[in-house]
Amino acid sequence: MNILGKSLIMLKKYPLCNHCLGRQFALLGYGMENYERGRMIKTILTMEAHMLALSKNKKGIRNLKILATNGFFETAKEILHRMKKRIPSHAPKTCFLCEDRFKIVDELVKRALYELKDYEYTNFLVGIQLPVLVEEREDEFKAEFEVCHGEDIRNEFGRIIGKRIAEHHGKSVEYKRPEVVLLINPVTEEVKLQVNPLYVAGRYRKMVRGIPQSKWLCSHCRGKGCKNCSWTGKMYSESVEEIIEKPFLDFTNGVKASFHASGREDIDARMLGNGRPFVIEIKKSMKRFLDLEKLEKAVNAYAEGKVEVSNLRFASKDVVRKVKKAESAQKEYRVIIEFETKVTAKNLHLIEEKLTKVLIKQRTPMRVLHRRADLTREKYIYEVKIKKLSPKKAEMKIRCEGGLYVKELVNGDEGRTKPSVSEILKGKVAPIELDVLNVIMKD
Ligand SMILES: [Zn+2]
Ligand SMILES: [Zn+2]
């Protein structure tokens, strides 16, 4: 059956607005919207009916009445009026498929723009939510009339609202990774804004000892605040994470930040060299057009003497996964070790030899057993270099696979780490100072 014949049968049975009639033929023709299709179909049907009416064919008036009532078509009403024919008084008021929801698109767009007004963004996506009933009704309608070139109502709402928002602010629609998502329900008229996180990657250095990488909750009160933690809820008053987050939140007006890094150093170890890769995730960031150089300066001024960030750049969610995976990236450490008795050059040489290009078997250190599973890990050491500092002290530099517990490599952890400096020298050896010199990884 042709388009006009099919349309007339649809209109005979159901009241349909221009959008909803045109949508049944959405895949036919390009560069026009469904309401234009619907309007054109109704125009031709009206003209044909007018022609029939003028030649006294009863079908003419009958069809004009259908178009004036179920078609809500003004021209048909006008013709009937001029021909002095009555328009049925029981005429339907709303479209069977959309319940006239396309009429409130302007209002929905206005509300969406209002929700967006405080946020910086370059792209967005519109998600349409509809009651199941509305979608099922259209599915049944399509089945009843064997519609095969139509699109669904959700698509049309999404496209026309998206177009309007894009035109208004010169933004673009992004399907894969939108910065903001508008969830719009044309039936309940709900408009919700979902702001996707902003990610910034960089590297941090920690120049002092005694600061943990992440916020550490008080073990007595679990963060509520008690006598033991002077009502701060924390074991340590500050952390690398908190120091970096503060200026970030100030700059972005974000609600919350999450800090992701490639592994972590001990509280008493410094993180030197090029620093450790991290990604900071800002939730509900109002600002996205950031001057990262300025932000870097602000973080470094705020964290002065303690922490330093560098190489800040915009990132995506995938970078978080990459950074976390890189926990096992090669690392370089520097540790000052102390021997019980005077150490000889021969002994130092022996340590270098026995710990270079060797696989270390390491059971979870006793000091972290309370929070980590008791496992045996194997970590490779590429190179160890030792320099004597005093009769009982030496500086040891280690380049190894990430995740090696360096303190235990020195003291042997009562035989849980093998081989170890302590084991090689058959005596007590203690790690005094530890620094991470480098995290070897491409940014
Ligand atoms: Zn409609
Ligand atoms: Zn506490």
Short mmCIF file of C-alpha atoms and ligand atoms in Angstrom, two decimals:
data_model
loop_
_atom_site.label_atom_id
_atom_site.label_comp_id
_atom_site.label_asym_id
_atom_site.label_seq_id
_atom_site.Cartn_x
_atom_site.Cartn_y
_atom_site.Cartn_z
CA MET A 1 0.00 0.00 0.00
CA ASN A 2 1.23 3.52 -0.72
CA ILE A 3 2.14 6.13 1.87
CA LEU A 4 -1.03 8.16 1.51
CA GLY A 5 -3.36 5.17 1.66
CA LYS A 6 -1.64 3.78 4.71
CA SER A 7 -1.64 7.17 6.44
CA LEU A 8 -5.35 7.60 5.90
CA ILE A 9 -6.08 4.20 7.45
CA MET A 10 -3.92 5.08 10.45
CA LEU A 11 -5.68 8.42 10.90
CA LYS A 12 -9.10 6.82 10.53
CA LYS A 13 -8.40 4.75 13.62
CA TYR A 14 -6.12 6.93 15.77
CA PRO A 15 -5.53 10.62 16.36
CA LEU A 16 -1.94 11.40 15.31
CA CYS A 17 0.10 14.60 15.45
CA ASN A 18 2.44 15.54 12.58
CA HIS A 19 5.46 14.11 14.42
CA CYS A 20 3.86 10.76 15.11
CA LEU A 21 2.39 10.30 11.62
CA GLY A 22 5.64 11.36 9.93
CA ARG A 23 7.71 9.12 12.20
CA GLN A 24 6.08 6.01 10.65
CA PHE A 25 7.91 6.94 7.42
CA ALA A 26 11.07 8.33 9.02
CA LEU A 27 13.48 6.29 6.92
CA LEU A 28 12.08 7.67 3.66
CA GLY A 29 13.83 10.82 2.49
CA TYR A 30 16.71 12.71 4.06
CA GLY A 31 17.21 16.17 5.42
CA MET A 32 13.77 16.65 6.88
CA GLU A 33 12.15 16.07 10.21
CA ASN A 34 9.20 13.80 10.92
CA TYR A 35 6.80 16.68 11.60
CA GLU A 36 7.49 17.90 8.04
CA ARG A 37 6.75 14.42 6.68
CA GLY A 38 3.54 14.29 8.72
CA ARG A 39 2.48 17.74 7.60
CA MET A 40 3.13 17.02 3.94
CA ILE A 41 1.17 13.77 4.04
CA LYS A 42 -1.78 15.50 5.69
CA THR A 43 -1.59 18.33 3.15
CA ILE A 44 -1.82 15.99 0.16
CA LEU A 45 -4.57 13.92 1.81
CA THR A 46 -6.52 17.12 2.46
CA MET A 47 -6.10 18.32 -1.12
CA GLU A 48 -7.29 14.97 -2.47
CA ALA A 49 -10.25 14.96 -0.13
CA HIS A 50 -11.07 18.52 -1.16
CA MET A 51 -11.02 17.44 -4.80
CA LEU A 52 -13.38 14.52 -4.08
CA ALA A 53 -15.69 16.81 -2.10
CA LEU A 54 -15.85 19.31 -4.96
CA SER A 55 -16.91 16.51 -7.30
CA LYS A 56 -19.62 15.52 -4.80
CA ASN A 57 -17.94 12.28 -3.83
CA LYS A 58 -19.04 11.46 -0.28
CA LYS A 59 -15.62 10.13 0.52
CA GLY A 60 -14.32 13.70 0.23
CA ILE A 61 -16.23 15.09 3.21
CA ARG A 62 -15.67 11.87 5.17
CA ASN A 63 -11.88 12.12 4.71
CA LEU A 64 -11.82 15.85 5.45
CA LYS A 65 -13.57 15.08 8.73
CA ILE A 66 -10.92 12.48 9.60
CA LEU A 67 -8.14 14.97 8.86
CA ALA A 68 -9.86 17.73 10.85
CA THR A 69 -10.40 15.53 13.91
CA ASN A 70 -7.84 12.72 14.19
CA GLY A 71 -5.39 14.68 12.04
CA PHE A 72 -5.76 17.96 14.00
CA PHE A 73 -5.34 19.56 10.57
CA GLU A 74 -6.36 23.23 10.33
CA THR A 75 -6.69 23.34 6.51
CA ALA A 76 -9.20 20.49 6.61
CA LYS A 77 -11.20 22.33 9.28
CA GLU A 78 -11.15 25.49 7.19
CA ILE A 79 -12.42 23.67 4.07
CA LEU A 80 -15.25 22.04 6.04
CA HIS A 81 -16.10 25.41 7.52
CA ARG A 82 -16.29 27.08 4.11
CA MET A 83 -18.35 24.21 2.73
CA LYS A 84 -20.66 24.69 5.71
CA LYS A 85 -20.10 21.18 7.03
CA ARG A 86 -20.09 20.47 10.71
CA ILE A 87 -16.92 19.29 12.40
CA PRO A 88 -17.78 16.45 14.78
CA SER A 89 -17.87 17.75 18.37
CA HIS A 90 -16.48 14.58 19.94
CA ALA A 91 -13.11 15.26 18.32
CA PRO A 92 -10.10 13.80 20.18
CA LYS A 93 -7.83 16.25 21.96
CA THR A 94 -4.45 14.57 22.06
CA CYS A 95 -2.21 12.43 19.87
CA PHE A 96 -2.63 8.71 20.51
CA LEU A 97 1.10 7.94 20.43
CA CYS A 98 2.87 10.88 22.09
CA GLU A 99 0.01 12.38 24.11
CA ASP A 100 1.06 15.72 22.62
CA ARG A 101 4.47 15.55 24.32
CA PHE A 102 6.21 16.97 21.26
CA LYS A 103 4.45 20.22 22.08
CA ILE A 104 6.51 20.62 25.24
CA VAL A 105 9.90 20.12 23.59
CA ASP A 106 10.63 23.87 23.86
CA GLU A 107 9.97 23.77 27.55
CA LEU A 108 12.16 20.66 28.03
CA VAL A 109 15.01 22.29 26.12
CA LYS A 110 14.70 25.39 28.27
CA ARG A 111 14.86 23.30 31.44
CA ALA A 112 17.84 21.31 30.14
CA LEU A 113 19.75 24.52 29.38
CA TYR A 114 18.92 25.77 32.85
CA GLU A 115 20.37 22.59 34.41
CA LEU A 116 23.52 23.06 32.33
CA LYS A 117 24.04 26.72 33.03
CA ASP A 118 26.65 26.29 35.78
CA TYR A 119 28.76 23.74 33.94
CA GLU A 120 31.51 24.03 31.37
CA TYR A 121 31.29 21.38 28.65
CA THR A 122 31.99 20.95 24.97
CA ASN A 123 29.85 17.90 24.27
CA PHE A 124 26.80 16.21 25.68
CA LEU A 125 24.30 13.44 25.16
CA VAL A 126 20.54 13.35 25.62
CA GLY A 127 19.06 10.20 27.10
CA ILE A 128 15.30 9.83 26.76
CA GLN A 129 13.31 7.96 29.36
CA LEU A 130 9.75 6.98 28.58
CA PRO A 131 7.15 4.97 30.44
CA VAL A 132 7.01 1.38 29.18
CA LEU A 133 3.40 1.94 28.25
CA VAL A 134 4.29 4.62 25.70
CA GLU A 135 6.86 2.47 23.95
CA GLU A 136 4.70 -0.63 23.98
CA ARG A 137 1.81 1.32 22.55
CA GLU A 138 3.95 2.43 19.63
CA ASP A 139 5.28 -1.11 19.08
CA GLU A 140 1.73 -2.42 18.85
CA PHE A 141 0.79 0.40 16.53
CA LYS A 142 3.70 -0.41 14.22
CA ALA A 143 2.76 -4.07 14.21
CA GLU A 144 -0.88 -3.30 13.47
CA PHE A 145 -0.03 -1.18 10.39
CA GLU A 146 3.05 -3.15 9.35
CA VAL A 147 5.26 -0.11 9.58
CA CYS A 148 8.67 -0.92 8.13
CA HIS A 149 10.27 2.47 7.48
CA GLY A 150 9.64 4.08 10.85
CA GLU A 151 11.84 4.98 13.81
CA ASP A 152 10.94 4.81 17.46
CA ILE A 153 9.61 7.66 19.52
CA ARG A 154 12.57 7.68 21.89
CA ASN A 155 14.91 8.30 18.95
CA GLU A 156 12.91 11.21 17.70
CA PHE A 157 12.72 12.91 21.08
CA GLY A 158 16.45 12.41 21.62
CA ARG A 159 17.38 13.76 18.22
CA ILE A 160 15.24 16.85 18.18
CA ILE A 161 16.05 17.84 21.78
CA GLY A 162 19.75 17.15 21.17
CA LYS A 163 19.72 19.26 18.01
CA ARG A 164 18.13 22.16 19.80
CA ILE A 165 20.61 22.11 22.68
CA ALA A 166 23.52 21.80 20.26
CA GLU A 167 22.29 24.78 18.23
CA HIS A 168 21.77 26.88 21.30
CA HIS A 169 25.30 26.68 22.68
CA GLY A 170 27.30 25.52 19.70
CA LYS A 171 28.05 22.22 21.48
CA SER A 172 28.19 18.82 19.88
CA VAL A 173 26.43 15.57 20.61
CA GLU A 174 28.87 12.86 21.74
CA TYR A 175 27.72 9.26 21.92
CA LYS A 176 30.79 7.48 23.29
CA ARG A 177 32.17 9.75 25.98
CA PRO A 178 29.87 12.66 26.66
CA GLU A 179 30.99 15.09 29.36
CA VAL A 180 27.41 15.64 30.45
CA VAL A 181 24.28 13.57 29.97
CA LEU A 182 20.75 14.94 30.17
CA LEU A 183 18.18 12.38 31.19
CA ILE A 184 14.84 13.64 30.00
CA ASN A 185 11.45 12.10 30.46
CA PRO A 186 8.98 13.93 28.17
CA VAL A 187 6.01 12.28 29.88
CA THR A 188 6.80 13.03 33.53
CA GLU A 189 8.68 16.17 32.39
CA GLU A 190 11.65 15.23 34.52
CA VAL A 191 15.01 16.65 33.45
CA LYS A 192 18.07 15.27 35.22
CA LEU A 193 21.67 16.23 34.66
CA GLN A 194 24.43 13.67 35.00
CA VAL A 195 27.92 15.16 34.92
CA ASN A 196 30.64 12.69 34.00
CA PRO A 197 33.93 12.93 35.90
CA LEU A 198 36.84 15.02 34.74
CA TYR A 199 40.18 13.22 34.67
CA VAL A 200 43.57 14.86 34.93
CA ALA A 201 46.76 12.82 34.88
CA GLY A 202 50.20 13.81 36.09
CA ARG A 203 53.08 12.76 38.28
CA TYR A 204 53.74 13.59 41.90
CA ARG A 205 56.86 13.78 43.97
CA LYS A 206 56.86 13.55 47.75
CA MET A 207 59.80 15.41 49.22
CA VAL A 208 59.26 14.64 52.90
CA ARG A 209 58.81 11.50 54.95
CA GLY A 210 55.86 10.87 57.21
CA ILE A 211 52.99 11.55 54.81
CA PRO A 212 50.89 8.62 53.57
CA GLN A 213 49.77 8.56 49.96
CA SER A 214 46.09 8.24 50.76
CA LYS A 215 43.84 9.48 53.47
CA TRP A 216 44.16 7.04 56.34
CA LEU A 217 41.15 6.67 58.60
CA CYS A 218 41.66 6.41 62.35
CA SER A 219 41.61 2.73 63.27
CA HIS A 220 39.76 3.42 66.53
CA CYS A 221 36.81 5.36 65.23
CA ARG A 222 36.96 4.57 61.49
CA GLY A 223 36.71 8.22 60.60
CA LYS A 224 34.01 9.39 62.99
CA GLY A 225 36.45 11.24 65.22
CA CYS A 226 37.61 10.20 68.69
CA LYS A 227 40.14 11.04 71.43
CA ASN A 228 42.86 8.97 69.75
CA CYS A 229 42.81 11.01 66.55
CA SER A 230 42.08 14.39 68.21
CA TRP A 231 38.67 14.28 66.57
CA THR A 232 40.05 14.42 63.05
CA GLY A 233 38.98 10.87 62.17
CA LYS A 234 42.39 10.33 60.61
CA MET A 235 45.66 8.62 61.53
CA TYR A 236 47.70 11.30 59.77
CA SER A 237 46.68 14.91 59.50
CA GLU A 238 47.44 15.02 55.78
CA SER A 239 48.16 12.80 52.80
CA VAL A 240 49.46 13.22 49.25
CA GLU A 241 45.93 12.62 48.03
CA GLU A 242 44.39 15.34 50.20
CA ILE A 243 47.17 17.83 49.50
CA ILE A 244 46.70 17.47 45.74
CA GLU A 245 42.90 17.27 45.83
CA LYS A 246 42.29 20.52 47.65
CA PRO A 247 43.51 22.92 44.92
CA PHE A 248 41.88 20.70 42.28
CA LEU A 249 38.49 20.98 43.95
CA ASP A 250 38.93 24.73 44.38
CA PHE A 251 39.75 25.13 40.70
CA THR A 252 36.98 22.94 39.33
CA ASN A 253 34.19 23.54 41.85
CA GLY A 254 33.86 19.77 41.87
CA VAL A 255 31.98 17.90 44.54
CA LYS A 256 34.46 15.12 45.28
CA ALA A 257 37.79 13.81 44.05
CA SER A 258 39.24 10.32 43.74
CA PHE A 259 42.96 9.77 43.53
CA HIS A 260 44.43 6.86 41.56
CA ALA A 261 48.17 6.17 41.46
CA SER A 262 50.59 3.58 40.09
CA GLY A 263 51.39 1.83 43.36
CA ARG A 264 52.37 3.62 46.54
CA GLU A 265 55.40 4.35 48.63
CA ASP A 266 55.65 3.75 52.36
CA ILE A 267 54.73 6.62 54.66
CA ASP A 268 58.38 7.03 55.65
CA ALA A 269 59.70 6.86 52.09
CA ARG A 270 60.11 9.84 49.80
CA MET A 271 59.00 9.72 46.17
CA LEU A 272 61.66 11.46 44.10
CA GLY A 273 62.92 11.51 40.49
CA ASN A 274 60.26 12.17 37.87
CA GLY A 275 57.59 11.27 40.34
CA ARG A 276 54.84 8.69 40.39
CA PRO A 277 52.05 8.67 37.77
CA PHE A 278 48.60 9.45 39.08
CA VAL A 279 45.15 10.34 37.79
CA ILE A 280 42.76 12.51 39.69
CA GLU A 281 39.05 12.11 39.04
CA ILE A 282 36.83 15.09 39.80
CA LYS A 283 33.14 14.33 40.28
CA LYS A 284 30.60 16.92 39.15
CA SER A 285 33.28 19.28 37.97
CA MET A 286 31.71 22.62 37.06
CA LYS A 287 34.82 23.81 35.26
CA ARG A 288 36.41 21.82 32.46
CA PHE A 289 38.23 24.54 30.57
CA LEU A 290 41.16 24.53 32.96
CA ASP A 291 44.50 26.20 32.58
CA LEU A 292 46.55 23.21 33.73
CA GLU A 293 49.75 25.23 34.01
CA LYS A 294 48.05 27.58 36.40
CA LEU A 295 46.56 24.68 38.29
CA GLU A 296 49.96 23.00 38.56
CA LYS A 297 51.38 26.18 40.05
CA ALA A 298 48.50 26.41 42.50
CA VAL A 299 48.97 22.81 43.67
CA ASN A 300 52.70 23.31 44.07
CA ALA A 301 52.22 26.52 46.00
CA TYR A 302 49.68 24.88 48.30
CA ALA A 303 51.83 21.76 48.82
CA GLU A 304 55.09 23.64 49.02
CA GLY A 305 57.98 21.65 50.44
CA LYS A 306 55.89 18.49 50.78
CA VAL A 307 54.49 17.45 47.44
CA GLU A 308 55.04 18.59 43.88
CA VAL A 309 53.05 17.74 40.78
CA SER A 310 54.19 17.93 37.17
CA ASN A 311 53.16 17.07 33.63
CA LEU A 312 49.43 17.64 34.25
CA ARG A 313 47.25 16.76 31.30
CA PHE A 314 43.64 15.87 30.55
CA ALA A 315 42.95 12.16 30.58
CA SER A 316 40.09 9.71 30.25
CA LYS A 317 38.71 6.86 32.27
CA ASP A 318 40.98 4.37 30.47
CA VAL A 319 44.02 6.15 31.83
CA VAL A 320 42.90 5.28 35.36
CA ARG A 321 43.03 1.62 34.45
CA LYS A 322 46.41 2.02 32.76
CA VAL A 323 47.89 3.89 35.69
CA LYS A 324 46.66 1.28 38.16
CA LYS A 325 47.93 -1.56 36.01
CA ALA A 326 51.35 0.08 35.88
CA GLU A 327 51.76 -0.69 39.57
CA SER A 328 54.18 -3.38 38.47
CA ALA A 329 56.18 -0.95 36.28
CA GLN A 330 59.93 -0.93 36.88
CA LYS A 331 61.04 1.13 39.88
CA GLU A 332 64.28 2.48 41.15
CA TYR A 333 64.86 2.70 44.89
CA ARG A 334 67.53 4.12 47.12
CA VAL A 335 67.84 2.70 50.60
CA ILE A 336 70.34 3.54 53.34
CA ILE A 337 71.25 0.37 55.19
CA GLU A 338 72.97 -0.15 58.50
CA PHE A 339 75.04 -3.20 59.46
CA GLU A 340 75.63 -4.51 62.95
CA THR A 341 79.35 -4.68 62.44
CA LYS A 342 81.79 -2.96 60.11
CA VAL A 343 81.25 -3.96 56.56
CA THR A 344 83.99 -4.81 54.06
CA ALA A 345 84.22 -3.90 50.39
CA LYS A 346 84.18 -7.60 49.64
CA ASN A 347 80.84 -8.02 51.42
CA LEU A 348 79.35 -5.08 49.54
CA HIS A 349 80.50 -6.59 46.29
CA LEU A 350 78.96 -9.90 47.27
CA ILE A 351 75.58 -8.22 47.85
CA GLU A 352 75.68 -6.56 44.42
CA GLU A 353 76.54 -9.83 42.79
CA LYS A 354 73.96 -11.97 44.61
CA LEU A 355 71.11 -9.49 44.15
CA THR A 356 71.60 -8.48 40.52
CA LYS A 357 69.49 -10.25 37.88
CA VAL A 358 67.80 -12.39 40.43
CA LEU A 359 64.24 -13.42 41.25
CA ILE A 360 63.25 -12.63 44.85
CA LYS A 361 60.68 -14.78 46.62
CA GLN A 362 58.80 -12.71 49.07
CA ARG A 363 56.01 -13.65 51.45
CA THR A 364 53.74 -10.80 52.48
CA PRO A 365 55.75 -8.82 55.06
CA MET A 366 54.72 -9.23 58.68
CA ARG A 367 54.21 -5.48 59.02
CA VAL A 368 51.39 -5.50 56.48
CA LEU A 369 49.96 -8.95 57.19
CA HIS A 370 47.08 -7.44 59.16
CA ARG A 371 45.69 -5.87 55.99
CA ARG A 372 47.06 -8.03 53.15
CA ALA A 373 46.65 -11.71 52.34
CA ASP A 374 49.61 -13.95 53.12
CA LEU A 375 50.98 -14.76 49.67
CA THR A 376 54.36 -15.43 48.15
CA ARG A 377 55.28 -13.03 45.35
CA GLU A 378 58.14 -13.31 42.93
CA LYS A 379 59.79 -10.04 41.90
CA TYR A 380 62.74 -9.62 39.61
CA ILE A 381 65.72 -7.39 40.41
CA TYR A 382 67.53 -5.98 37.37
CA GLU A 383 70.39 -4.34 39.16
CA VAL A 384 71.77 -3.50 42.61
CA LYS A 385 74.55 -0.94 43.22
CA ILE A 386 76.10 -0.30 46.61
CA LYS A 387 78.18 2.60 47.88
CA LYS A 388 79.79 2.68 51.30
CA LEU A 389 78.94 5.75 53.36
CA SER A 390 80.63 4.92 56.68
CA PRO A 391 82.04 1.78 58.33
CA LYS A 392 78.56 0.52 59.19
CA LYS A 393 76.42 2.30 56.59
CA ALA A 394 75.93 2.02 52.87
CA GLU A 395 73.64 3.33 50.17
CA MET A 396 72.01 0.68 48.03
CA LYS A 397 70.31 1.47 44.71
CA ILE A 398 67.90 -1.11 43.35
CA ARG A 399 66.19 -1.27 39.96
CA CYS A 400 63.44 -3.86 40.14
CA GLU A 401 59.97 -4.91 39.15
CA GLY A 402 57.32 -2.81 40.90
CA GLY A 403 55.78 -4.27 44.03
CA LEU A 404 58.99 -5.49 45.64
CA TYR A 405 59.09 -4.77 49.37
CA VAL A 406 62.50 -3.12 49.66
CA LYS A 407 62.77 -2.94 53.45
CA GLU A 408 62.28 -6.70 53.61
CA LEU A 409 64.84 -7.23 50.87
CA VAL A 410 67.29 -5.66 53.32
CA ASN A 411 66.31 -7.24 56.66
CA GLY A 412 64.98 -10.55 55.30
CA ASP A 413 61.78 -10.35 57.38
CA GLU A 414 62.79 -13.40 59.42
CA GLY A 415 63.31 -15.53 56.37
CA ARG A 416 60.09 -14.55 54.61
CA THR A 417 62.07 -12.75 51.87
CA LYS A 418 64.71 -14.80 50.05
CA PRO A 419 67.44 -13.98 49.23
CA SER A 420 68.00 -10.82 51.29
CA VAL A 421 70.97 -8.67 52.30
CA SER A 422 70.69 -10.02 55.81
CA GLU A 423 70.73 -13.61 54.60
CA ILE A 424 73.70 -13.05 52.29
CA LEU A 425 75.80 -11.53 55.09
CA LYS A 426 74.42 -13.87 57.76
CA GLY A 427 73.84 -10.97 60.11
CA LYS A 428 71.37 -8.25 61.03
CA VAL A 429 70.97 -5.45 58.51
CA ALA A 430 68.45 -2.66 58.87
CA PRO A 431 66.90 -0.28 56.32
CA ILE A 432 67.24 3.26 57.70
CA GLU A 433 65.90 5.47 54.94
CA LEU A 434 64.03 4.67 51.78
CA ASP A 435 63.34 6.74 48.69
CA VAL A 436 61.70 5.89 45.43
CA LEU A 437 63.97 7.41 42.80
CA ASN A 438 62.03 6.63 39.70
CA VAL A 439 58.90 5.00 38.32
CA ILE A 440 59.85 3.87 34.85
CA MET A 441 56.78 4.25 32.70
CA LYS A 442 55.61 6.15 29.62
CA ASP A 443 53.00 8.78 30.42
ZN ZN B 1 2.22 12.57 18.53
ZN ZN B 2 39.63 8.32 65.83
#
